[in-house]
């Protein structure tokens, strides 16, 4: 019998149950995958809490790597025995094995391990669309990046450095500041000790930045807008402090005719060609050595509740992987 993490109701980490599940044969456009490494992401806590609803009883999680065990009759881009990784599709990656649609699967290059892939794909493709498509950064620019020592943050710092971009990153501790700087963050701001909007203005000689990448949400919203240049872009792509409150759009005019977007990876990779191109760009920058795919900490899958507590308590840095 296969084991998986199941939720029957929303709530805190305590609702995560380590249960037996049955895994059948794949349908025409599905595969069965034996999973070897599962990515831990903040979106998983949203699914668990009910902020992002998922079917119940059922699984959570969006990202994993593993080996294909069986394929449906209409699946052609992967085959039995392929090493694959995915960062999308229906929730349910917190499992030893699962049947899932084949569409989100990406073949793994030989130079990327299963654990690296599970730590990398969702966060790395998120960075790719944020800095290459949502706002295409240019060498010489300065950007503000919140949570610079997080999983997305560390990948973004490395990639932005490679592109010649100056990164101002917010962090919660001296230890995280040091880690962010090691990974390419030019200036770090301890938001627990100083007002980041004032510091950004100081670092940019009062000009502000053309773009803010904000995965924090509620508590950083207003001050993030204050960091932007006229016609600047606010990229709100997460809610670790809670959802952003309803916005008076007149505030955008007052602060300099600002733009706001709330992008999702699922939209940017909805088309198969876009998914493969995004993943390919990520794997290429990893192969170049400019971005390192490192796993900062691991937990056994059965200890997913402990991993969630660590993530929500800001006790993790970089990427975390669950091991079945």
mmCIF file of C-alpha atoms in Angstrom:
data_model
loop_
_atom_site.group_PDB
_atom_site.id
_atom_site.type_symbol
_atom_site.label_atom_id
_atom_site.label_comp_id
_atom_site.label_asym_id
_atom_site.label_seq_id
_atom_site.Cartn_x
_atom_site.Cartn_y
_atom_site.Cartn_z
ATOM 1 C CA UNK A 1 0.000 0.000 0.000
ATOM 2 C CA UNK A 2 1.227 3.481 -0.866
ATOM 3 C CA UNK A 3 1.449 6.223 1.751
ATOM 4 C CA UNK A 4 0.492 9.865 1.277
ATOM 5 C CA UNK A 5 -0.251 12.984 3.263
ATOM 6 C CA UNK A 6 -4.017 13.583 3.244
ATOM 7 C CA UNK A 7 -6.163 16.396 4.629
ATOM 8 C CA UNK A 8 -9.825 15.927 5.563
ATOM 9 C CA UNK A 9 -10.298 19.494 6.786
ATOM 10 C CA UNK A 10 -8.397 22.759 6.572
ATOM 11 C CA UNK A 11 -6.373 24.143 9.443
ATOM 12 C CA UNK A 12 -2.893 24.152 10.928
ATOM 13 C CA UNK A 13 -0.122 21.596 10.370
ATOM 14 C CA UNK A 14 -1.936 19.172 12.659
ATOM 15 C CA UNK A 15 -4.482 18.402 9.880
ATOM 16 C CA UNK A 16 -1.789 16.673 7.797
ATOM 17 C CA UNK A 17 -2.393 12.900 8.059
ATOM 18 C CA UNK A 18 0.003 10.115 6.988
ATOM 19 C CA UNK A 19 -2.435 7.627 5.429
ATOM 20 C CA UNK A 20 -2.561 4.557 3.222
ATOM 21 C CA UNK A 21 -3.893 5.294 -0.275
ATOM 22 C CA UNK A 22 -4.638 3.225 -3.350
ATOM 23 C CA UNK A 23 -2.912 4.134 -6.599
ATOM 24 C CA UNK A 24 -4.411 2.676 -9.740
ATOM 25 C CA UNK A 25 -3.483 2.624 -13.412
ATOM 26 C CA UNK A 26 -3.159 5.835 -15.431
ATOM 27 C CA UNK A 27 -5.832 7.002 -17.821
ATOM 28 C CA UNK A 28 -5.181 7.859 -21.470
ATOM 29 C CA UNK A 29 -3.418 11.173 -20.769
ATOM 30 C CA UNK A 30 -2.020 10.290 -17.358
ATOM 31 C CA UNK A 31 1.064 8.683 -15.841
ATOM 32 C CA UNK A 32 1.863 6.838 -12.656
ATOM 33 C CA UNK A 33 4.983 8.203 -11.020
ATOM 34 C CA UNK A 34 7.114 6.841 -8.179
ATOM 35 C CA UNK A 35 8.231 9.968 -6.398
ATOM 36 C CA UNK A 36 11.725 10.337 -4.982
ATOM 37 C CA UNK A 37 11.773 13.965 -3.800
ATOM 38 C CA UNK A 38 8.975 16.449 -3.101
ATOM 39 C CA UNK A 39 9.347 20.225 -3.039
ATOM 40 C CA UNK A 40 8.044 22.181 -0.048
ATOM 41 C CA UNK A 41 6.493 25.506 -1.051
ATOM 42 C CA UNK A 42 4.481 28.202 0.671
ATOM 43 C CA UNK A 43 1.551 27.452 -1.627
ATOM 44 C CA UNK A 44 1.276 24.097 0.191
ATOM 45 C CA UNK A 45 0.438 25.913 3.427
ATOM 46 C CA UNK A 46 -2.240 27.905 1.583
ATOM 47 C CA UNK A 47 -3.813 24.649 0.388
ATOM 48 C CA UNK A 48 -3.672 23.229 3.900
ATOM 49 C CA UNK A 49 -5.160 26.336 5.503
ATOM 50 C CA UNK A 50 -7.930 26.774 2.942
ATOM 51 C CA UNK A 51 -6.660 30.026 1.438
ATOM 52 C CA UNK A 52 -6.269 28.112 -1.842
ATOM 53 C CA UNK A 53 -9.081 25.496 -1.766
ATOM 54 C CA UNK A 54 -8.337 21.897 -2.788
ATOM 55 C CA UNK A 55 -10.699 18.889 -2.923
ATOM 56 C CA UNK A 56 -11.138 17.101 0.413
ATOM 57 C CA UNK A 57 -10.411 14.535 1.527
ATOM 58 C CA UNK A 58 -7.335 14.681 -0.656
ATOM 59 C CA UNK A 59 -3.723 15.590 -1.046
ATOM 60 C CA UNK A 60 -1.740 18.804 -1.147
ATOM 61 C CA UNK A 61 1.490 19.890 -2.808
ATOM 62 C CA UNK A 62 2.437 20.990 -6.313
ATOM 63 C CA UNK A 63 6.007 19.833 -6.967
ATOM 64 C CA UNK A 64 7.969 16.579 -7.087
ATOM 65 C CA UNK A 65 10.523 14.573 -9.004
ATOM 66 C CA UNK A 66 10.545 10.864 -9.648
ATOM 67 C CA UNK A 67 10.471 8.030 -12.173
ATOM 68 C CA UNK A 68 7.634 7.135 -14.559
ATOM 69 C CA UNK A 69 6.187 3.669 -13.828
ATOM 70 C CA UNK A 70 3.299 3.601 -16.310
ATOM 71 C CA UNK A 71 1.900 5.831 -19.054
ATOM 72 C CA UNK A 72 -1.498 6.202 -20.675
ATOM 73 C CA UNK A 73 -2.135 5.376 -24.319
ATOM 74 C CA UNK A 74 -2.125 9.022 -25.455
ATOM 75 C CA UNK A 75 1.046 10.096 -23.644
ATOM 76 C CA UNK A 76 3.971 10.644 -25.996
ATOM 77 C CA UNK A 77 6.417 13.156 -24.490
ATOM 78 C CA UNK A 78 7.503 10.869 -21.616
ATOM 79 C CA UNK A 79 7.909 7.113 -21.277
ATOM 80 C CA UNK A 80 8.335 4.447 -18.598
ATOM 81 C CA UNK A 81 11.704 4.835 -16.867
ATOM 82 C CA UNK A 82 12.082 8.561 -17.551
ATOM 83 C CA UNK A 83 13.237 10.800 -14.725
ATOM 84 C CA UNK A 84 10.804 13.689 -14.578
ATOM 85 C CA UNK A 85 9.857 16.673 -12.472
ATOM 86 C CA UNK A 86 6.700 18.775 -12.293
ATOM 87 C CA UNK A 87 5.508 21.955 -10.628
ATOM 88 C CA UNK A 88 1.827 22.113 -11.424
ATOM 89 C CA UNK A 89 -1.254 20.069 -12.100
ATOM 90 C CA UNK A 90 -3.734 18.940 -9.453
ATOM 91 C CA UNK A 91 -2.662 19.077 -5.823
ATOM 92 C CA UNK A 92 -1.308 15.827 -4.414
ATOM 93 C CA UNK A 93 2.484 15.749 -4.650
ATOM 94 C CA UNK A 94 2.824 14.722 -0.968
ATOM 95 C CA UNK A 95 2.762 11.020 -1.857
ATOM 96 C CA UNK A 96 5.071 8.063 -2.414
ATOM 97 C CA UNK A 97 3.323 7.350 -5.725
ATOM 98 C CA UNK A 98 0.529 9.030 -7.627
ATOM 99 C CA UNK A 99 -1.423 9.001 -10.862
ATOM 100 C CA UNK A 100 -1.521 12.432 -12.449
ATOM 101 C CA UNK A 101 -1.871 14.212 -15.805
ATOM 102 C CA UNK A 102 1.192 13.910 -18.031
ATOM 103 C CA UNK A 103 0.997 17.498 -19.310
ATOM 104 C CA UNK A 104 2.954 19.194 -16.460
ATOM 105 C CA UNK A 105 5.886 16.776 -16.634
ATOM 106 C CA UNK A 106 9.336 17.933 -17.670
ATOM 107 C CA UNK A 107 12.191 15.512 -18.382
ATOM 108 C CA UNK A 108 15.181 15.931 -16.109
ATOM 109 C CA UNK A 109 18.639 16.551 -17.564
ATOM 110 C CA UNK A 110 21.360 14.239 -16.308
ATOM 111 C CA UNK A 111 23.198 17.025 -14.502
ATOM 112 C CA UNK A 112 20.276 17.769 -12.148
ATOM 113 C CA UNK A 113 19.515 15.313 -9.316
ATOM 114 C CA UNK A 114 15.988 14.433 -8.213
ATOM 115 C CA UNK A 115 16.373 16.379 -4.960
ATOM 116 C CA UNK A 116 17.774 19.407 -6.776
ATOM 117 C CA UNK A 117 14.906 19.290 -9.252
ATOM 118 C CA UNK A 118 12.254 19.071 -6.528
ATOM 119 C CA UNK A 119 13.861 22.011 -4.759
ATOM 120 C CA UNK A 120 14.262 23.998 -7.943
ATOM 121 C CA UNK A 121 11.512 23.710 -10.524
ATOM 122 C CA UNK A 122 8.583 25.622 -9.020
ATOM 123 C CA UNK A 123 10.751 28.291 -7.435
ATOM 124 C CA UNK A 124 13.114 28.514 -10.399
ATOM 125 C CA UNK A 125 10.365 28.766 -13.010
ATOM 126 C CA UNK A 126 8.709 31.385 -10.809
ATOM 127 C CA UNK A 127 11.920 33.415 -10.885
ATOM 128 C CA UNK A 128 12.169 32.918 -14.643
ATOM 129 C CA UNK A 129 8.780 34.362 -15.446
ATOM 130 C CA UNK A 130 9.125 37.153 -12.885
ATOM 131 C CA UNK A 131 12.431 38.510 -14.156
ATOM 132 C CA UNK A 132 12.253 37.518 -17.835
ATOM 133 C CA UNK A 133 8.573 38.083 -18.644
ATOM 134 C CA UNK A 134 6.524 39.878 -15.957
ATOM 135 C CA UNK A 135 9.168 42.603 -15.772
ATOM 136 C CA UNK A 136 12.126 41.941 -18.043
ATOM 137 C CA UNK A 137 15.027 43.286 -16.013
ATOM 138 C CA UNK A 138 17.961 45.016 -17.660
ATOM 139 C CA UNK A 139 21.624 45.159 -16.699
ATOM 140 C CA UNK A 140 22.321 48.178 -14.537
ATOM 141 C CA UNK A 141 18.851 48.325 -12.977
ATOM 142 C CA UNK A 142 18.141 48.105 -9.244
ATOM 143 C CA UNK A 143 15.207 46.043 -7.938
ATOM 144 C CA UNK A 144 13.640 45.388 -4.539
ATOM 145 C CA UNK A 145 13.178 41.722 -3.639
ATOM 146 C CA UNK A 146 11.387 40.702 -0.456
ATOM 147 C CA UNK A 147 12.297 37.467 1.367
ATOM 148 C CA UNK A 148 15.698 37.441 -0.312
ATOM 149 C CA UNK A 149 16.907 34.433 1.707
ATOM 150 C CA UNK A 150 13.881 32.274 0.903
ATOM 151 C CA UNK A 151 13.634 29.564 -1.721
ATOM 152 C CA UNK A 152 12.572 31.900 -4.531
ATOM 153 C CA UNK A 153 14.730 34.707 -3.153
ATOM 154 C CA UNK A 154 18.065 32.884 -3.276
ATOM 155 C CA UNK A 155 17.486 31.703 -6.840
ATOM 156 C CA UNK A 156 16.415 35.209 -7.852
ATOM 157 C CA UNK A 157 19.482 36.796 -6.247
ATOM 158 C CA UNK A 158 21.806 34.502 -8.182
ATOM 159 C CA UNK A 159 20.016 34.929 -11.500
ATOM 160 C CA UNK A 160 19.705 38.715 -11.153
ATOM 161 C CA UNK A 161 23.396 38.997 -10.309
ATOM 162 C CA UNK A 162 24.202 37.045 -13.471
ATOM 163 C CA UNK A 163 22.109 39.547 -15.441
ATOM 164 C CA UNK A 164 24.002 42.522 -14.000
ATOM 165 C CA UNK A 165 21.146 43.721 -11.787
ATOM 166 C CA UNK A 166 21.610 45.319 -8.365
ATOM 167 C CA UNK A 167 19.378 43.611 -5.785
ATOM 168 C CA UNK A 168 18.076 45.224 -2.610
ATOM 169 C CA UNK A 169 16.731 42.366 -0.499
ATOM 170 C CA UNK A 170 14.734 42.299 2.717
ATOM 171 C CA UNK A 171 15.506 39.632 5.331
ATOM 172 C CA UNK A 172 14.566 38.905 8.948
ATOM 173 C CA UNK A 173 17.967 38.190 10.521
ATOM 174 C CA UNK A 174 21.706 38.793 10.215
ATOM 175 C CA UNK A 175 22.199 35.132 9.299
ATOM 176 C CA UNK A 176 19.729 35.414 6.424
ATOM 177 C CA UNK A 177 21.351 38.675 5.336
ATOM 178 C CA UNK A 178 24.707 36.931 5.051
ATOM 179 C CA UNK A 179 23.170 34.079 3.062
ATOM 180 C CA UNK A 180 21.420 36.454 0.681
ATOM 181 C CA UNK A 181 24.650 38.362 0.064
ATOM 182 C CA UNK A 182 26.528 35.118 -0.614
ATOM 183 C CA UNK A 183 23.964 34.429 -3.331
ATOM 184 C CA UNK A 184 24.183 37.790 -5.076
ATOM 185 C CA UNK A 185 22.081 40.233 -3.067
ATOM 186 C CA UNK A 186 23.886 43.595 -3.206
ATOM 187 C CA UNK A 187 22.189 45.342 -0.277
ATOM 188 C CA UNK A 188 20.235 43.684 2.534
ATOM 189 C CA UNK A 189 17.659 45.334 4.783
ATOM 190 C CA UNK A 190 16.659 43.821 8.127
ATOM 191 C CA UNK A 191 12.988 44.689 8.097
ATOM 192 C CA UNK A 192 12.819 43.801 11.801
ATOM 193 C CA UNK A 193 15.138 46.702 12.621
ATOM 194 C CA UNK A 194 14.627 49.392 9.975
ATOM 195 C CA UNK A 195 11.891 50.739 7.714
ATOM 196 C CA UNK A 196 12.675 49.239 4.349
ATOM 197 C CA UNK A 197 10.986 51.985 2.302
ATOM 198 C CA UNK A 198 13.253 54.628 3.829
ATOM 199 C CA UNK A 199 16.331 52.495 3.256
ATOM 200 C CA UNK A 200 15.428 51.831 -0.393
ATOM 201 C CA UNK A 201 15.091 55.557 -1.033
ATOM 202 C CA UNK A 202 18.451 56.107 0.641
ATOM 203 C CA UNK A 203 20.173 53.410 -1.425
ATOM 204 C CA UNK A 204 18.723 54.791 -4.670
ATOM 205 C CA UNK A 205 19.442 58.461 -3.900
ATOM 206 C CA UNK A 206 15.731 59.094 -3.588
ATOM 207 C CA UNK A 207 14.825 57.694 -6.999
ATOM 208 C CA UNK A 208 13.212 54.429 -5.933
ATOM 209 C CA UNK A 209 13.174 51.248 -8.004
ATOM 210 C CA UNK A 210 11.377 50.356 -11.257
ATOM 211 C CA UNK A 211 10.012 47.088 -9.880
ATOM 212 C CA UNK A 212 9.273 45.449 -6.523
ATOM 213 C CA UNK A 213 9.010 41.664 -6.259
ATOM 214 C CA UNK A 214 6.819 41.049 -3.198
ATOM 215 C CA UNK A 215 5.884 37.578 -1.948
ATOM 216 C CA UNK A 216 5.021 38.786 1.570
ATOM 217 C CA UNK A 217 1.697 40.480 0.896
ATOM 218 C CA UNK A 218 -0.310 42.175 3.592
ATOM 219 C CA UNK A 219 2.378 43.754 5.793
ATOM 220 C CA UNK A 220 4.651 45.005 2.997
ATOM 221 C CA UNK A 221 2.077 46.278 0.494
ATOM 222 C CA UNK A 222 1.945 49.985 1.334
ATOM 223 C CA UNK A 223 5.671 50.441 1.897
ATOM 224 C CA UNK A 224 6.466 48.462 -1.252
ATOM 225 C CA UNK A 225 4.411 50.926 -3.301
ATOM 226 C CA UNK A 226 6.389 53.744 -1.677
ATOM 227 C CA UNK A 227 9.638 52.244 -3.005
ATOM 228 C CA UNK A 228 8.613 52.529 -6.656
ATOM 229 C CA UNK A 229 9.622 55.109 -9.225
ATOM 230 C CA UNK A 230 6.856 56.843 -11.198
ATOM 231 C CA UNK A 231 5.355 54.310 -13.628
ATOM 232 C CA UNK A 232 6.942 51.530 -11.568
ATOM 233 C CA UNK A 233 5.579 47.990 -11.371
ATOM 234 C CA UNK A 234 4.456 46.263 -8.177
ATOM 235 C CA UNK A 235 4.694 42.487 -8.646
ATOM 236 C CA UNK A 236 2.721 40.841 -5.843
ATOM 237 C CA UNK A 237 3.262 37.085 -6.127
ATOM 238 C CA UNK A 238 2.688 35.721 -2.624
ATOM 239 C CA UNK A 239 0.928 36.148 0.714
ATOM 240 C CA UNK A 240 3.218 34.862 3.476
ATOM 241 C CA UNK A 241 1.915 37.542 5.870
ATOM 242 C CA UNK A 242 -1.677 37.222 4.684
ATOM 243 C CA UNK A 243 -3.661 38.468 1.663
ATOM 244 C CA UNK A 244 -3.350 42.090 0.614
ATOM 245 C CA UNK A 245 -6.313 44.151 1.826
ATOM 246 C CA UNK A 246 -8.716 45.674 -0.720
ATOM 247 C CA UNK A 247 -6.887 48.414 -2.612
ATOM 248 C CA UNK A 248 -7.989 51.937 -3.443
ATOM 249 C CA UNK A 249 -6.596 52.247 -6.958
ATOM 250 C CA UNK A 250 -6.423 56.005 -6.523
ATOM 251 C CA UNK A 251 -3.387 55.279 -4.336
ATOM 252 C CA UNK A 252 -1.565 54.105 -7.449
ATOM 253 C CA UNK A 253 -2.110 57.460 -9.129
ATOM 254 C CA UNK A 254 -0.969 59.386 -6.065
ATOM 255 C CA UNK A 255 2.261 57.422 -5.821
ATOM 256 C CA UNK A 256 3.263 57.946 -9.436
ATOM 257 C CA UNK A 257 0.822 56.287 -11.867
ATOM 258 C CA UNK A 258 1.997 52.876 -10.717
ATOM 259 C CA UNK A 259 1.217 49.496 -12.248
ATOM 260 C CA UNK A 260 0.297 46.369 -10.251
ATOM 261 C CA UNK A 261 0.189 42.723 -11.277
ATOM 262 C CA UNK A 262 -0.650 39.497 -9.433
ATOM 263 C CA UNK A 263 0.963 36.818 -11.639
ATOM 264 C CA UNK A 264 0.777 33.026 -11.289
ATOM 265 C CA UNK A 265 3.155 30.398 -12.617
ATOM 266 C CA UNK A 266 0.185 28.343 -13.849
ATOM 267 C CA UNK A 267 -0.798 31.131 -16.243
ATOM 268 C CA UNK A 268 2.713 31.665 -17.582
ATOM 269 C CA UNK A 269 3.201 27.926 -18.216
ATOM 270 C CA UNK A 270 -0.337 26.971 -19.280
ATOM 271 C CA UNK A 271 0.733 26.277 -22.859
ATOM 272 C CA UNK A 272 3.021 23.239 -23.313
ATOM 273 C CA UNK A 273 5.558 25.242 -25.327
ATOM 274 C CA UNK A 274 5.728 27.913 -22.622
ATOM 275 C CA UNK A 275 6.210 25.290 -19.907
ATOM 276 C CA UNK A 276 9.056 23.577 -21.739
ATOM 277 C CA UNK A 277 10.708 26.899 -22.680
ATOM 278 C CA UNK A 278 10.532 28.158 -19.094
ATOM 279 C CA UNK A 279 12.005 24.935 -17.713
ATOM 280 C CA UNK A 280 14.681 24.868 -20.420
ATOM 281 C CA UNK A 281 15.762 28.429 -19.617
ATOM 282 C CA UNK A 282 16.026 27.467 -15.950
ATOM 283 C CA UNK A 283 18.022 24.295 -16.612
ATOM 284 C CA UNK A 284 20.348 26.223 -18.939
ATOM 285 C CA UNK A 285 21.202 28.821 -16.287
ATOM 286 C CA UNK A 286 21.792 26.017 -13.761
ATOM 287 C CA UNK A 287 24.049 24.190 -16.229
ATOM 288 C CA UNK A 288 26.027 27.411 -16.709
ATOM 289 C CA UNK A 289 26.818 27.474 -12.991
ATOM 290 C CA UNK A 290 25.283 30.940 -12.577
ATOM 291 C CA UNK A 291 22.437 29.520 -10.476
ATOM 292 C CA UNK A 292 23.083 26.667 -8.078
ATOM 293 C CA UNK A 293 20.319 24.207 -7.246
ATOM 294 C CA UNK A 294 20.976 23.484 -3.589
ATOM 295 C CA UNK A 295 18.797 21.793 -0.959
ATOM 296 C CA UNK A 296 19.094 23.635 2.335
ATOM 297 C CA UNK A 297 17.142 21.183 4.488
ATOM 298 C CA UNK A 298 15.191 17.922 4.178
ATOM 299 C CA UNK A 299 12.351 16.296 6.128
ATOM 300 C CA UNK A 300 10.815 12.848 5.837
ATOM 301 C CA UNK A 301 7.494 13.095 4.006
ATOM 302 C CA UNK A 302 5.710 11.585 7.009
ATOM 303 C CA UNK A 303 6.996 14.592 9.001
ATOM 304 C CA UNK A 304 5.338 17.113 6.683
ATOM 305 C CA UNK A 305 3.630 18.824 9.636
ATOM 306 C CA UNK A 306 7.020 19.539 11.193
ATOM 307 C CA UNK A 307 8.238 20.937 7.864
ATOM 308 C CA UNK A 308 5.204 23.236 7.630
ATOM 309 C CA UNK A 309 5.806 24.554 11.139
ATOM 310 C CA UNK A 310 9.423 25.304 10.262
ATOM 311 C CA UNK A 311 8.460 27.043 7.015
ATOM 312 C CA UNK A 312 5.724 29.181 8.553
ATOM 313 C CA UNK A 313 7.904 30.003 11.539
ATOM 314 C CA UNK A 314 10.701 31.371 9.295
ATOM 315 C CA UNK A 315 12.975 28.570 10.514
ATOM 316 C CA UNK A 316 14.017 27.524 7.014
ATOM 317 C CA UNK A 317 16.317 29.120 4.461
ATOM 318 C CA UNK A 318 16.446 28.459 0.748
ATOM 319 C CA UNK A 319 14.793 25.289 -0.506
ATOM 320 C CA UNK A 320 13.356 22.386 1.483
ATOM 321 C CA UNK A 321 12.672 18.884 0.180
ATOM 322 C CA UNK A 322 10.442 16.135 1.598
ATOM 323 C CA UNK A 323 11.765 12.589 1.162
ATOM 324 C CA UNK A 324 9.203 9.740 0.740
#
